[in-house]
Amino acid sequence: MINIDRALRSSIRTGKVVLGSNRSLEHGIRGDAKLIIYASDCPEHVRQKLSSLEVPVYAYPSSGRDLGAACGKPFPVATLAVIEPGDSEIMALLREIRGVANE
């Protein structure tokens, strides 16, 4: 199992990640996003829109405030989209999303 917070920080530092529901949905609709992560307190209407996308979606196990802190931001983050993972192992979350055992 990967350390999600460390992978997020690495992805933000070395890859391309967009923060916020509107931008995440926009990149998800365009097909640019490789992965979308949402906080446990993300609004229900945003979750519904995310579930309709053809992009893997991961439920971060804590609040937007914690997700923001994990991203190194001083504000809450409801959703984020990974466009390019950079040097991080964030894409290993796809195994969890798809239910594949640790490889």
PDB file of C-alpha atoms in Angstrom:
ATOM      1  CA  MET A   1       0.000   0.000   0.000  1.00  0.00           C
ATOM      2  CA  ILE A   2       1.355   3.386  -0.936  1.00  0.00           C
ATOM      3  CA  ASN A   3       1.605   6.465   1.264  1.00  0.00           C
ATOM      4  CA  ILE A   4      -1.035   8.615  -0.440  1.00  0.00           C
ATOM      5  CA  ASP A   5       0.059  11.897   1.127  1.00  0.00           C
ATOM      6  CA  ARG A   6       3.696  11.407   0.070  1.00  0.00           C
ATOM      7  CA  ALA A   7       2.630  10.365  -3.432  1.00  0.00           C
ATOM      8  CA  LEU A   8       0.397  13.452  -3.719  1.00  0.00           C
ATOM      9  CA  ARG A   9       3.191  15.822  -2.682  1.00  0.00           C
ATOM     10  CA  SER A  10       5.574  14.180  -5.141  1.00  0.00           C
ATOM     11  CA  SER A  11       3.025  14.344  -7.939  1.00  0.00           C
ATOM     12  CA  ILE A  12       2.366  18.033  -7.286  1.00  0.00           C
ATOM     13  CA  ARG A  13       6.100  18.764  -7.168  1.00  0.00           C
ATOM     14  CA  THR A  14       7.190  16.735 -10.225  1.00  0.00           C
ATOM     15  CA  GLY A  15       4.057  16.264 -12.325  1.00  0.00           C
ATOM     16  CA  LYS A  16       0.940  18.220 -13.223  1.00  0.00           C
ATOM     17  CA  VAL A  17      -2.014  18.306 -10.841  1.00  0.00           C
ATOM     18  CA  VAL A  18      -5.001  20.658 -10.881  1.00  0.00           C
ATOM     19  CA  LEU A  19      -6.924  21.479  -7.717  1.00  0.00           C
ATOM     20  CA  GLY A  20     -10.621  22.188  -7.320  1.00  0.00           C
ATOM     21  CA  SER A  21     -13.891  20.627  -8.394  1.00  0.00           C
ATOM     22  CA  ASN A  22     -14.487  22.734 -11.491  1.00  0.00           C
ATOM     23  CA  ARG A  23     -10.996  22.239 -12.909  1.00  0.00           C
ATOM     24  CA  SER A  24     -10.981  18.531 -12.032  1.00  0.00           C
ATOM     25  CA  LEU A  25     -14.327  17.993 -13.765  1.00  0.00           C
ATOM     26  CA  GLU A  26     -13.179  20.019 -16.764  1.00  0.00           C
ATOM     27  CA  HIS A  27     -10.045  17.895 -17.202  1.00  0.00           C
ATOM     28  CA  GLY A  28     -12.035  14.722 -16.560  1.00  0.00           C
ATOM     29  CA  ILE A  29     -14.549  15.602 -19.267  1.00  0.00           C
ATOM     30  CA  ARG A  30     -11.765  16.466 -21.732  1.00  0.00           C
ATOM     31  CA  GLY A  31     -10.029  13.195 -20.945  1.00  0.00           C
ATOM     32  CA  ASP A  32      -6.797  14.842 -19.765  1.00  0.00           C
ATOM     33  CA  ALA A  33      -7.051  13.492 -16.218  1.00  0.00           C
ATOM     34  CA  LYS A  34      -5.480  10.138 -15.482  1.00  0.00           C
ATOM     35  CA  LEU A  35      -6.910  10.018 -11.943  1.00  0.00           C
ATOM     36  CA  ILE A  36      -9.282  12.161  -9.874  1.00  0.00           C
ATOM     37  CA  ILE A  37      -9.174  12.177  -6.077  1.00  0.00           C
ATOM     38  CA  TYR A  38     -11.956  13.594  -3.926  1.00  0.00           C
ATOM     39  CA  ALA A  39     -12.153  14.270  -0.186  1.00  0.00           C
ATOM     40  CA  SER A  40     -14.644  12.533   2.088  1.00  0.00           C
ATOM     41  CA  ASP A  41     -16.578  15.784   2.541  1.00  0.00           C
ATOM     42  CA  CYS A  42     -16.746  16.573  -1.172  1.00  0.00           C
ATOM     43  CA  PRO A  43     -20.292  17.736  -2.076  1.00  0.00           C
ATOM     44  CA  GLU A  44     -22.596  14.955  -3.275  1.00  0.00           C
ATOM     45  CA  HIS A  45     -23.436  16.680  -6.578  1.00  0.00           C
ATOM     46  CA  VAL A  46     -19.723  16.791  -7.434  1.00  0.00           C
ATOM     47  CA  ARG A  47     -19.328  13.090  -6.565  1.00  0.00           C
ATOM     48  CA  GLN A  48     -22.215  12.250  -8.886  1.00  0.00           C
ATOM     49  CA  LYS A  49     -20.608  14.161 -11.741  1.00  0.00           C
ATOM     50  CA  LEU A  50     -17.278  12.434 -11.060  1.00  0.00           C
ATOM     51  CA  SER A  51     -18.896   9.001 -11.172  1.00  0.00           C
ATOM     52  CA  SER A  52     -20.210   9.709 -14.676  1.00  0.00           C
ATOM     53  CA  LEU A  53     -16.709  10.322 -16.052  1.00  0.00           C
ATOM     54  CA  GLU A  54     -14.588   7.688 -17.735  1.00  0.00           C
ATOM     55  CA  VAL A  55     -11.682   8.485 -15.423  1.00  0.00           C
ATOM     56  CA  PRO A  56     -10.617   6.444 -12.379  1.00  0.00           C
ATOM     57  CA  VAL A  57     -11.833   8.136  -9.182  1.00  0.00           C
ATOM     58  CA  TYR A  58     -10.346   7.597  -5.719  1.00  0.00           C
ATOM     59  CA  ALA A  59     -12.045   8.548  -2.434  1.00  0.00           C
ATOM     60  CA  TYR A  60      -9.468  10.172  -0.150  1.00  0.00           C
ATOM     61  CA  PRO A  61     -10.203   8.814   3.337  1.00  0.00           C
ATOM     62  CA  SER A  62     -10.254  12.197   5.074  1.00  0.00           C
ATOM     63  CA  SER A  63     -11.625  15.734   4.783  1.00  0.00           C
ATOM     64  CA  GLY A  64     -10.866  18.453   2.265  1.00  0.00           C
ATOM     65  CA  ARG A  65      -8.829  20.256   4.889  1.00  0.00           C
ATOM     66  CA  ASP A  66      -6.633  17.163   5.257  1.00  0.00           C
ATOM     67  CA  LEU A  67      -6.418  16.692   1.494  1.00  0.00           C
ATOM     68  CA  GLY A  68      -5.327  20.315   1.147  1.00  0.00           C
ATOM     69  CA  ALA A  69      -2.672  19.810   3.825  1.00  0.00           C
ATOM     70  CA  ALA A  70      -1.472  16.653   2.055  1.00  0.00           C
ATOM     71  CA  CYS A  71      -1.061  18.760  -1.086  1.00  0.00           C
ATOM     72  CA  GLY A  72       0.913  21.365   0.864  1.00  0.00           C
ATOM     73  CA  LYS A  73      -1.859  23.937   0.587  1.00  0.00           C
ATOM     74  CA  PRO A  74      -3.218  26.139   3.417  1.00  0.00           C
ATOM     75  CA  PHE A  75      -6.817  25.652   2.245  1.00  0.00           C
ATOM     76  CA  PRO A  76      -9.267  22.759   1.843  1.00  0.00           C
ATOM     77  CA  VAL A  77      -9.236  20.819  -1.440  1.00  0.00           C
ATOM     78  CA  ALA A  78     -12.447  18.979  -2.361  1.00  0.00           C
ATOM     79  CA  THR A  79     -11.062  17.368  -5.527  1.00  0.00           C
ATOM     80  CA  LEU A  80      -7.895  17.215  -7.570  1.00  0.00           C
ATOM     81  CA  ALA A  81      -7.035  15.752 -10.940  1.00  0.00           C
ATOM     82  CA  VAL A  82      -3.716  14.145 -11.781  1.00  0.00           C
ATOM     83  CA  ILE A  83      -2.830  15.112 -15.341  1.00  0.00           C
ATOM     84  CA  GLU A  84       0.785  13.888 -15.237  1.00  0.00           C
ATOM     85  CA  PRO A  85       1.982  11.850 -12.229  1.00  0.00           C
ATOM     86  CA  GLY A  86       5.610  12.930 -12.527  1.00  0.00           C
ATOM     87  CA  ASP A  87       7.998  10.880 -10.384  1.00  0.00           C
ATOM     88  CA  SER A  88       5.314   9.868  -7.892  1.00  0.00           C
ATOM     89  CA  GLU A  89       3.710   6.495  -7.394  1.00  0.00           C
ATOM     90  CA  ILE A  90       0.222   8.006  -7.231  1.00  0.00           C
ATOM     91  CA  MET A  91      -0.968   5.881 -10.153  1.00  0.00           C
ATOM     92  CA  ALA A  92      -0.535   2.807  -7.933  1.00  0.00           C
ATOM     93  CA  LEU A  93      -3.923   3.852  -6.511  1.00  0.00           C
ATOM     94  CA  LEU A  94      -5.422   2.419  -9.692  1.00  0.00           C
ATOM     95  CA  ARG A  95      -4.752  -1.055  -8.300  1.00  0.00           C
ATOM     96  CA  GLU A  96      -6.857  -0.186  -5.236  1.00  0.00           C
ATOM     97  CA  ILE A  97      -9.608   1.341  -7.358  1.00  0.00           C
ATOM     98  CA  ARG A  98      -9.764  -1.712  -9.575  1.00  0.00           C
ATOM     99  CA  GLY A  99      -9.538  -4.097  -6.615  1.00  0.00           C
ATOM    100  CA  VAL A 100      -6.273  -5.709  -7.663  1.00  0.00           C
ATOM    101  CA  ALA A 101      -4.225  -7.148  -4.811  1.00  0.00           C
ATOM    102  CA  ASN A 102      -0.899  -5.525  -3.950  1.00  0.00           C
ATOM    103  CA  GLU A 103       1.576  -6.311  -6.663  1.00  0.00           C
TER     104      GLU A 103
END
